[in-house]
PDB file of C-alpha atoms in Angstrom:
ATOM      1  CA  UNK A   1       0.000   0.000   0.000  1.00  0.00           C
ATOM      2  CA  UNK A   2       1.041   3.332  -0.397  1.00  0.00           C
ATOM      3  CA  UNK A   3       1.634   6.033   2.358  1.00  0.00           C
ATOM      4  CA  UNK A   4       3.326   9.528   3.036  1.00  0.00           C
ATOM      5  CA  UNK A   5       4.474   9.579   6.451  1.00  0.00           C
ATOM      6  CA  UNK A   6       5.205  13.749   7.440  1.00  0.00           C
ATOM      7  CA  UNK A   7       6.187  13.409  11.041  1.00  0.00           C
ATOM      8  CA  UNK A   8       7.051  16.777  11.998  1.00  0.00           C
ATOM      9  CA  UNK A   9       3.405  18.571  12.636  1.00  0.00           C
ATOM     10  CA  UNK A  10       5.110  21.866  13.097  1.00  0.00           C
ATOM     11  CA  UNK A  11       7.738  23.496  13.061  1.00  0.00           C
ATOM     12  CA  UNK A  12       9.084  27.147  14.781  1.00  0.00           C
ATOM     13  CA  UNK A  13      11.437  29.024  13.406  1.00  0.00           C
ATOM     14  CA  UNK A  14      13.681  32.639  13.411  1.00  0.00           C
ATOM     15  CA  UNK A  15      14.083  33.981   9.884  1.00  0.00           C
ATOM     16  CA  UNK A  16      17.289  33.342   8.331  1.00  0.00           C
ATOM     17  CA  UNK A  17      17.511  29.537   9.712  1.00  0.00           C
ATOM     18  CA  UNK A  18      17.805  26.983   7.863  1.00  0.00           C
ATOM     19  CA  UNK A  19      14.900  24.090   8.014  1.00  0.00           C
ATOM     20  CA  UNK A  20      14.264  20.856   7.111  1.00  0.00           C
ATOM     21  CA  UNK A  21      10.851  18.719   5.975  1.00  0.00           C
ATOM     22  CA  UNK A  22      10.891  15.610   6.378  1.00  0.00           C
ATOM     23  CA  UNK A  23       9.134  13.067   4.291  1.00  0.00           C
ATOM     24  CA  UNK A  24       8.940   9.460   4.052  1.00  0.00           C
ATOM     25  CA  UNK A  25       7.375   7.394   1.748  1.00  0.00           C
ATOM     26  CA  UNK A  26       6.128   3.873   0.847  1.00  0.00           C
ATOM     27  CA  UNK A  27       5.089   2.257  -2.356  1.00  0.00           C
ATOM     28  CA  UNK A  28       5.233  -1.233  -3.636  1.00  0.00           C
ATOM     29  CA  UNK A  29       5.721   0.496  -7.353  1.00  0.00           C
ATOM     30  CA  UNK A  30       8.942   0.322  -9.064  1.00  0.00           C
ATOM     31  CA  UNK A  31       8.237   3.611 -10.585  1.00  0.00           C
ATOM     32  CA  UNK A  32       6.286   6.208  -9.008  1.00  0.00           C
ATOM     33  CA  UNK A  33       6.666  10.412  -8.475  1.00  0.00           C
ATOM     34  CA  UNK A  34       7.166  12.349  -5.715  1.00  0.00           C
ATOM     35  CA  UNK A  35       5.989  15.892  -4.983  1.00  0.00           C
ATOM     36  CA  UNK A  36       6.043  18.608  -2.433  1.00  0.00           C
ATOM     37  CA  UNK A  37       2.909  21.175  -1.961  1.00  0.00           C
ATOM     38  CA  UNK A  38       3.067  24.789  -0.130  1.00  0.00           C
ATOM     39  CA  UNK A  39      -0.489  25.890   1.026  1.00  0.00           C
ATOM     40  CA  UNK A  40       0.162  29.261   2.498  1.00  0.00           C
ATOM     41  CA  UNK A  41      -2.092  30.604   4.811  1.00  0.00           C
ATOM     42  CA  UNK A  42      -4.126  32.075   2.011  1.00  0.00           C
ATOM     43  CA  UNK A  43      -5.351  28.238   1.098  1.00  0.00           C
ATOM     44  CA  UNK A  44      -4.316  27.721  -2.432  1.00  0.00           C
ATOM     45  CA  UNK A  45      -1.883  24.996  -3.024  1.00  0.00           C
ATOM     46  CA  UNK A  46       1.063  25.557  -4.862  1.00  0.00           C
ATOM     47  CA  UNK A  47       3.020  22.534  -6.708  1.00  0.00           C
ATOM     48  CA  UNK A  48       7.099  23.262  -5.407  1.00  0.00           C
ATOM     49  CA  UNK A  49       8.200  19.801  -7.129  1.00  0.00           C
ATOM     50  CA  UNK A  50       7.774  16.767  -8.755  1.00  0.00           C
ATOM     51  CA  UNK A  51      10.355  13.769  -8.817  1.00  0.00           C
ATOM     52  CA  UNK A  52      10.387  10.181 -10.434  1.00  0.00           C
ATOM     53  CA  UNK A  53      11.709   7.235  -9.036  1.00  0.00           C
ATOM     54  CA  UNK A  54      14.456   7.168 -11.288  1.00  0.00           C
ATOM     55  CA  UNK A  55      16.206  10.442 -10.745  1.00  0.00           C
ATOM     56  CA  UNK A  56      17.427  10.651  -7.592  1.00  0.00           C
ATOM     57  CA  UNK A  57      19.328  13.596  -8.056  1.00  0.00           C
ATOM     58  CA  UNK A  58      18.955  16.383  -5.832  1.00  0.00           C
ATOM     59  CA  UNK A  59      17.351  19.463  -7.103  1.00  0.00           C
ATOM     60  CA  UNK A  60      18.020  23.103  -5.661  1.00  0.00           C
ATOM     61  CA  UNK A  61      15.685  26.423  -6.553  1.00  0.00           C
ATOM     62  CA  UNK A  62      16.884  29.121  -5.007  1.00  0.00           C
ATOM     63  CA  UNK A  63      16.118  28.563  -1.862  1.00  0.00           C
ATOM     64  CA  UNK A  64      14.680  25.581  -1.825  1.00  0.00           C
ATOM     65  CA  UNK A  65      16.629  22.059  -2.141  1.00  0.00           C
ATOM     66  CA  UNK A  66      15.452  18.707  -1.770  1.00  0.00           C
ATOM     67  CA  UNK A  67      16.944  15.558  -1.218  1.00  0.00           C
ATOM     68  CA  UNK A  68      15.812  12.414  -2.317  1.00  0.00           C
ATOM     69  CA  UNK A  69      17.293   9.090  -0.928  1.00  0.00           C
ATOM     70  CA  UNK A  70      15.197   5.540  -2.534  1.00  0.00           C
ATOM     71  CA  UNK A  71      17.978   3.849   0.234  1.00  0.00           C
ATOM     72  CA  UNK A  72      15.861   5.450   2.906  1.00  0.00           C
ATOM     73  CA  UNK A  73      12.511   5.939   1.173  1.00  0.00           C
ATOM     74  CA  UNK A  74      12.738   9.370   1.798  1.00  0.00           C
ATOM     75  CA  UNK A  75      12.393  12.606   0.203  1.00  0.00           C
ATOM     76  CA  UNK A  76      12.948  15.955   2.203  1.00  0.00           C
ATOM     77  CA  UNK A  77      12.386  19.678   1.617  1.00  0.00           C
ATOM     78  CA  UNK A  78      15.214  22.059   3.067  1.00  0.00           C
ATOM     79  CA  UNK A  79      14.599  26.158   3.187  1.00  0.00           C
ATOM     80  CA  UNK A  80      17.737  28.083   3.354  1.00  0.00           C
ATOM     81  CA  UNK A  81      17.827  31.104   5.188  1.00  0.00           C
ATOM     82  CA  UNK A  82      13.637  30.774   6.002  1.00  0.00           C
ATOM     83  CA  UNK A  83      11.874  34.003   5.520  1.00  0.00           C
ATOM     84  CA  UNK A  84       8.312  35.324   7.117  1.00  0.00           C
ATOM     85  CA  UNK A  85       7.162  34.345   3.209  1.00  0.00           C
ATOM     86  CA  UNK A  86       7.770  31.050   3.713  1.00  0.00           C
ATOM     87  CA  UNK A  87       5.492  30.187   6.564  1.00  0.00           C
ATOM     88  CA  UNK A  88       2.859  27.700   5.302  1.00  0.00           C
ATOM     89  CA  UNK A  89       1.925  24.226   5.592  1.00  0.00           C
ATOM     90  CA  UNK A  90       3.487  22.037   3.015  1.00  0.00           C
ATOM     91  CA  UNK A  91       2.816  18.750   1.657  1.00  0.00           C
ATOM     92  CA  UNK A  92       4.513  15.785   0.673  1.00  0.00           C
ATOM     93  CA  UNK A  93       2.724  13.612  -1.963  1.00  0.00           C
ATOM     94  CA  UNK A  94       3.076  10.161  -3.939  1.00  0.00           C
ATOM     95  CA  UNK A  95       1.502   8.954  -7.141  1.00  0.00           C
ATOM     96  CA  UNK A  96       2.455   5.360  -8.563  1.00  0.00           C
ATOM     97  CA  UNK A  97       2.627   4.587 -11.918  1.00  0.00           C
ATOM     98  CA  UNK A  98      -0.708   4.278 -13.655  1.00  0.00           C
ATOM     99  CA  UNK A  99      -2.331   5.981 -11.080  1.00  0.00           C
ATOM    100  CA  UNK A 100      -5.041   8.619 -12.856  1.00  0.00           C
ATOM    101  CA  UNK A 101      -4.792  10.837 -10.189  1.00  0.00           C
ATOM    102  CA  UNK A 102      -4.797   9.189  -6.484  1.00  0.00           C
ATOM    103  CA  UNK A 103      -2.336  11.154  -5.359  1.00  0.00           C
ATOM    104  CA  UNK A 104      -1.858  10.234  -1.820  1.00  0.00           C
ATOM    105  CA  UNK A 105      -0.924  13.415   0.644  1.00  0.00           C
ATOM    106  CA  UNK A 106       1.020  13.242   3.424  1.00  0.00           C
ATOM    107  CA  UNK A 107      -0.976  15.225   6.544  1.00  0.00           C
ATOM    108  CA  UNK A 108       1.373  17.824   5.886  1.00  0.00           C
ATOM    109  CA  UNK A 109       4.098  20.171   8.052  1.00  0.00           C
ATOM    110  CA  UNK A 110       3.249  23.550   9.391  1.00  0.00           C
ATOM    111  CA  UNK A 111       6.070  25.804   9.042  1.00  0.00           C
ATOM    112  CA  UNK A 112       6.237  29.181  11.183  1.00  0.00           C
ATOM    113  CA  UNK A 113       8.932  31.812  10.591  1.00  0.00           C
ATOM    114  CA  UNK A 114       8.961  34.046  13.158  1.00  0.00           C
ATOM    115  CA  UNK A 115      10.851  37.451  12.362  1.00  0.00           C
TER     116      UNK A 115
ATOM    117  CA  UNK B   1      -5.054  33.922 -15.754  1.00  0.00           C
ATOM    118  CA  UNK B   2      -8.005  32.486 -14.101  1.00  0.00           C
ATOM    119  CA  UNK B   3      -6.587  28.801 -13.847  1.00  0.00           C
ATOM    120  CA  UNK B   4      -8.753  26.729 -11.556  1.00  0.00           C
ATOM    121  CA  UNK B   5     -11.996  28.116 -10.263  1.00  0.00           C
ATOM    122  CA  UNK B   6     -14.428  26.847  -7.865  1.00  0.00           C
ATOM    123  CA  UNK B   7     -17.519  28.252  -6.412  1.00  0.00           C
ATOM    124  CA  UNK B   8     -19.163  28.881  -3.811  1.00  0.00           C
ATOM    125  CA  UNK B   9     -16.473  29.791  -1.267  1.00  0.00           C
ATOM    126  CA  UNK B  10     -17.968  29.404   1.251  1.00  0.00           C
ATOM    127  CA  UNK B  11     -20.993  27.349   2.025  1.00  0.00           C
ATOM    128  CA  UNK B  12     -23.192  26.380   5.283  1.00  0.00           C
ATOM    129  CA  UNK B  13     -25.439  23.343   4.774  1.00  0.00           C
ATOM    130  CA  UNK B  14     -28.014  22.066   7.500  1.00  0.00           C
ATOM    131  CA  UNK B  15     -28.092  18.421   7.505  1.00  0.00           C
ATOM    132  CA  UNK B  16     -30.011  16.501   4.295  1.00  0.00           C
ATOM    133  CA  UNK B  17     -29.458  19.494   2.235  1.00  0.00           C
ATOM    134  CA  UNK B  18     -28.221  19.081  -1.203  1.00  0.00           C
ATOM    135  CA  UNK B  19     -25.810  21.065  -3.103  1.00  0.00           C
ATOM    136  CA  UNK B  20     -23.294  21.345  -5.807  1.00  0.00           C
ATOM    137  CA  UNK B  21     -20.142  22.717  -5.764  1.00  0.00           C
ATOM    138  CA  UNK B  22     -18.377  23.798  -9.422  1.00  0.00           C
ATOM    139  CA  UNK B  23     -14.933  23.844 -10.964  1.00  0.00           C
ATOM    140  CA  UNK B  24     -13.708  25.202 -13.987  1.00  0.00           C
ATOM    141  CA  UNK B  25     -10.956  25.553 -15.332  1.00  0.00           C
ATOM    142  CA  UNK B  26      -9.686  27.179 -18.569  1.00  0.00           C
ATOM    143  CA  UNK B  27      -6.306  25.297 -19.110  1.00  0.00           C
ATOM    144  CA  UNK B  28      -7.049  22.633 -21.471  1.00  0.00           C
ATOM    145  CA  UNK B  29      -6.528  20.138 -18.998  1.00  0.00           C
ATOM    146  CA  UNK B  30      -7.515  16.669 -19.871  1.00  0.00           C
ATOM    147  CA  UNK B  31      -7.806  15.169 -16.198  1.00  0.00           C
ATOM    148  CA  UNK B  32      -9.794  17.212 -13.429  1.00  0.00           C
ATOM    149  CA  UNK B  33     -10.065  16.255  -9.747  1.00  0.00           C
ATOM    150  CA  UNK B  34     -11.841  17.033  -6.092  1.00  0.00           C
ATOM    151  CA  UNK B  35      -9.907  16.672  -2.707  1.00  0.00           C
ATOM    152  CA  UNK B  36     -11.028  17.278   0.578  1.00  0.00           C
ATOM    153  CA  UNK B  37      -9.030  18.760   3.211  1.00  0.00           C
ATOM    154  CA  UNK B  38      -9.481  18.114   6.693  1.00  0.00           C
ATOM    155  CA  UNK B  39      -7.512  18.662   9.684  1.00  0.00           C
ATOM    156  CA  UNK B  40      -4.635  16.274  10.617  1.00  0.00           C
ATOM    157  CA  UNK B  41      -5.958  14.143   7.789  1.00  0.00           C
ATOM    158  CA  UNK B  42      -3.687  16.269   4.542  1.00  0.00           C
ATOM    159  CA  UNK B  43      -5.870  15.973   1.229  1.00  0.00           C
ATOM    160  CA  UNK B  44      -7.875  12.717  -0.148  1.00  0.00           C
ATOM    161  CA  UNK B  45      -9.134  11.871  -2.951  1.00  0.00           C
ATOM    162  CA  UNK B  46     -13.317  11.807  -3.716  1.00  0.00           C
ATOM    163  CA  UNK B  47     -13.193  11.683  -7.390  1.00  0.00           C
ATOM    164  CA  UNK B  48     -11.536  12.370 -10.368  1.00  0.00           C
ATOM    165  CA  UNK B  49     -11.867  12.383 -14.710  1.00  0.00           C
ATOM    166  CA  UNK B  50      -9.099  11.310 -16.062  1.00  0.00           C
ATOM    167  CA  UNK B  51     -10.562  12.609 -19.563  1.00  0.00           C
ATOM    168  CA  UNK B  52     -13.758  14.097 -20.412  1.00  0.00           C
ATOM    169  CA  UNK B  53     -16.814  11.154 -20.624  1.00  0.00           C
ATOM    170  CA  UNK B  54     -14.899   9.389 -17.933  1.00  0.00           C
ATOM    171  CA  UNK B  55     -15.119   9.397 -13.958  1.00  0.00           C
ATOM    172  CA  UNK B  56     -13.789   7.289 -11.168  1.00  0.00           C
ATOM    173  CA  UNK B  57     -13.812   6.888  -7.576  1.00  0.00           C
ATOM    174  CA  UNK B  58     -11.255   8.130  -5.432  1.00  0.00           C
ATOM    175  CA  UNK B  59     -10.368   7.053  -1.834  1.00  0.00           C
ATOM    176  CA  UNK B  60     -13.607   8.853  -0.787  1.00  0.00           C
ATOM    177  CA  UNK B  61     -16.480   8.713  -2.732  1.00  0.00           C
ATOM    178  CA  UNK B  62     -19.099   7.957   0.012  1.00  0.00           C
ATOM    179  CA  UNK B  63     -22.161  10.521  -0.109  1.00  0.00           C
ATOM    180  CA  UNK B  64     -20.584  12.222  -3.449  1.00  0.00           C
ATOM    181  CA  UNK B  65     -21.285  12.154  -6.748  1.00  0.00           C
ATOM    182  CA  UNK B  66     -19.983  13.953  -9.903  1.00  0.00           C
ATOM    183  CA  UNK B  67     -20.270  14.881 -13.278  1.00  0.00           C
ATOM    184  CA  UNK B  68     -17.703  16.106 -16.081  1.00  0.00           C
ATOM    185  CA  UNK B  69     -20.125  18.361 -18.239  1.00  0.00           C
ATOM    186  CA  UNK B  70     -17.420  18.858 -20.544  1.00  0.00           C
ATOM    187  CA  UNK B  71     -13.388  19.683 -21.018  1.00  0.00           C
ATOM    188  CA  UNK B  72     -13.332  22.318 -18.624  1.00  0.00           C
ATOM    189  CA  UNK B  73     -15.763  22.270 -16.249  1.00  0.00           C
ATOM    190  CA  UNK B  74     -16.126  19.098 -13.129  1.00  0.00           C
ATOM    191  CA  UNK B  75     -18.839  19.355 -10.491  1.00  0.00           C
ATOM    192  CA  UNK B  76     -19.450  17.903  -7.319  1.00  0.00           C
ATOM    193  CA  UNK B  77     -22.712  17.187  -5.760  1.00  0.00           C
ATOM    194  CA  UNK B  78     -23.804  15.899  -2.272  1.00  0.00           C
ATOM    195  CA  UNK B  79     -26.808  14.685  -2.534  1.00  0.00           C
ATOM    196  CA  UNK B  80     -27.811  14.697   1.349  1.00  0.00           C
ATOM    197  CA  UNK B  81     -25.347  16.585   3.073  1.00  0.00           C
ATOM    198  CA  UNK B  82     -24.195  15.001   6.344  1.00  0.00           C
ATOM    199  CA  UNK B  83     -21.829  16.741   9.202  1.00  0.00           C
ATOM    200  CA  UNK B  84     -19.197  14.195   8.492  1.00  0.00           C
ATOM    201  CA  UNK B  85     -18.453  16.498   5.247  1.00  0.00           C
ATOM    202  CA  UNK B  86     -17.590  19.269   6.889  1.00  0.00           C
ATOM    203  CA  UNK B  87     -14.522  20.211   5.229  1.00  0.00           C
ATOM    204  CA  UNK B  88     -12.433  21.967   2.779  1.00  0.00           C
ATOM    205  CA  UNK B  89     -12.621  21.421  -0.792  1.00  0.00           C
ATOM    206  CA  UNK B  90     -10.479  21.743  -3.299  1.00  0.00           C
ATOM    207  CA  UNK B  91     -10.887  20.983  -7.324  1.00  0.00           C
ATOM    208  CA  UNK B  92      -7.501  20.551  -9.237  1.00  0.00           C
ATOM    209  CA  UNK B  93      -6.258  19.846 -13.102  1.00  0.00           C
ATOM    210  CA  UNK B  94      -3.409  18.570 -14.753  1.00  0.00           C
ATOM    211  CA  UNK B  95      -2.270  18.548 -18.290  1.00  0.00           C
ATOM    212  CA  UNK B  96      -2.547  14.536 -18.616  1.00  0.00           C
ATOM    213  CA  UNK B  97      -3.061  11.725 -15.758  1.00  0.00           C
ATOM    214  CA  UNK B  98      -0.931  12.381 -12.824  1.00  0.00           C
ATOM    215  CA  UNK B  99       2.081  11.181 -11.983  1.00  0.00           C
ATOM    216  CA  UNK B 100       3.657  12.876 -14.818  1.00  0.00           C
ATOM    217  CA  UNK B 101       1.726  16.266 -14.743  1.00  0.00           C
ATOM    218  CA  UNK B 102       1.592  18.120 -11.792  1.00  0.00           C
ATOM    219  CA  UNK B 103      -1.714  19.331 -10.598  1.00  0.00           C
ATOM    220  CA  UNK B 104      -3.155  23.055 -10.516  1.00  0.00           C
ATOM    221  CA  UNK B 105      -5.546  23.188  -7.612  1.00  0.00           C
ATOM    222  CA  UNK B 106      -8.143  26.233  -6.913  1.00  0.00           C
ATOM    223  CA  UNK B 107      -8.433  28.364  -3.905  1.00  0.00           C
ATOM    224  CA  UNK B 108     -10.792  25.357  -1.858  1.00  0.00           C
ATOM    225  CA  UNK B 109     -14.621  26.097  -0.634  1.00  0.00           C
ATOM    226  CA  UNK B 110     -15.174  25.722   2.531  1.00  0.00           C
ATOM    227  CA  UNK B 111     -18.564  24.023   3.574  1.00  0.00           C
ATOM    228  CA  UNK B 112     -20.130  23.304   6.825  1.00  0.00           C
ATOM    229  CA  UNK B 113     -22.946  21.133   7.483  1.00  0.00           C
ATOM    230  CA  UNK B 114     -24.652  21.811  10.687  1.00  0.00           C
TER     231      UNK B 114
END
């Protein structure tokens, strides 16, 4: 079965630190895609980053990194130097190959950046 | 750049009420989708139409039904609205099927069902 396992519920803290999301995944799938959500406190959800199982790469934007380890099932979301703009709750997700859709949604991480 | 719209916003329901909440969107999106949001619990999956003419059940469906009228627009209806649907909901799109194309969500209507 698959899952998306966020632990952290929240997280506090001082602009200009650096942060880490964890994420941990499971699928039976041999191919399947990874992505992170940001829903600020606005609502709307904004799609950060989609991975496949077959690029394990990591990927940096700006900001943003992510690290994704298949060793460890795992696939976190670091914020370098967090700003005030940054504080949201964000998602993890997982979609298996020939899915249509179910993408299955971690319960998600609520980050607070505190000036 | 309209992208994904759903209305109402906001909605209060009183138990056995029926309603129907719409999404549009004007992306030329081939697969359309509705989540719900509730606390502690992320987003799930009610239903989704992976192509117009074509729906499916999500990890959800219970006491929801749906209809793609055509391309752009997906709607969800609750026939007899019960407090356990209480929640956030959010429509979404994609290009093609998910996992390949990520998907473009609207701003969520909230309903409550007293």
């Amino acid at each position: 079965a698959q899952k998306v396992t966020q632990a952290q519920t929240e997280i506090s803290v001082v602009e200009k630190e650096d942060v880490t999301l964890d994420c941990v995944y499971e699928t039976r799938d041999t191919t399947y895609y990874l992505f992170w959500y940001k829903q600020p406190p606005s609502g709307e959800l904004v799609f950060l980053i989609r991975r496949n199982s077959f690029d394990e790469q990591n990927e940096i934007s700006g900001r943003y990194s992510w690290n994704f380890q298949k060793s460890t099932s795992s696939f976190n979301f670091t914020i370098t130097a967090s700003q005030v703009v940054d504080s949201a709750v964000y998602f993890c997700a997982l979609s298996e190959r020939g899915s249509q859709g179910n993408l299955i949604f971690g319960k998600g991480t609520k980050l607070s950046v505190k000036p | 750049n309209a992208g994904v719209t759903q209305t109402p916003k906001f909605q209060v329901l009183k138990t056995g009420q029926s309603m129907t909440l719409q999404c549009a969107q004007d992306m030329n999106h081939n697969s359309m989708y509705w989540y719900r949001q509730d606390p502690g619990m992320g987003l799930r999956l009610i239903y989704y139409s992976a192509s117009e003419g074509t729906t499916d059940k999500g990890e959800v469906p219970n006491g929801y039904n749906v209809s793609r009228l055509n391309k752009r627009e997906f709607s969800l209806r609750l026939e007899s609205a019960a407090p356990s649907q209480t929640s956030v909901y959010f429509c979404a799109s994609s290009r093609q099927g998910t996992p390949t194309g990520e998907l473009f969500f609207g701003e969520g209507s909230r309903l409550t069902v007293l």
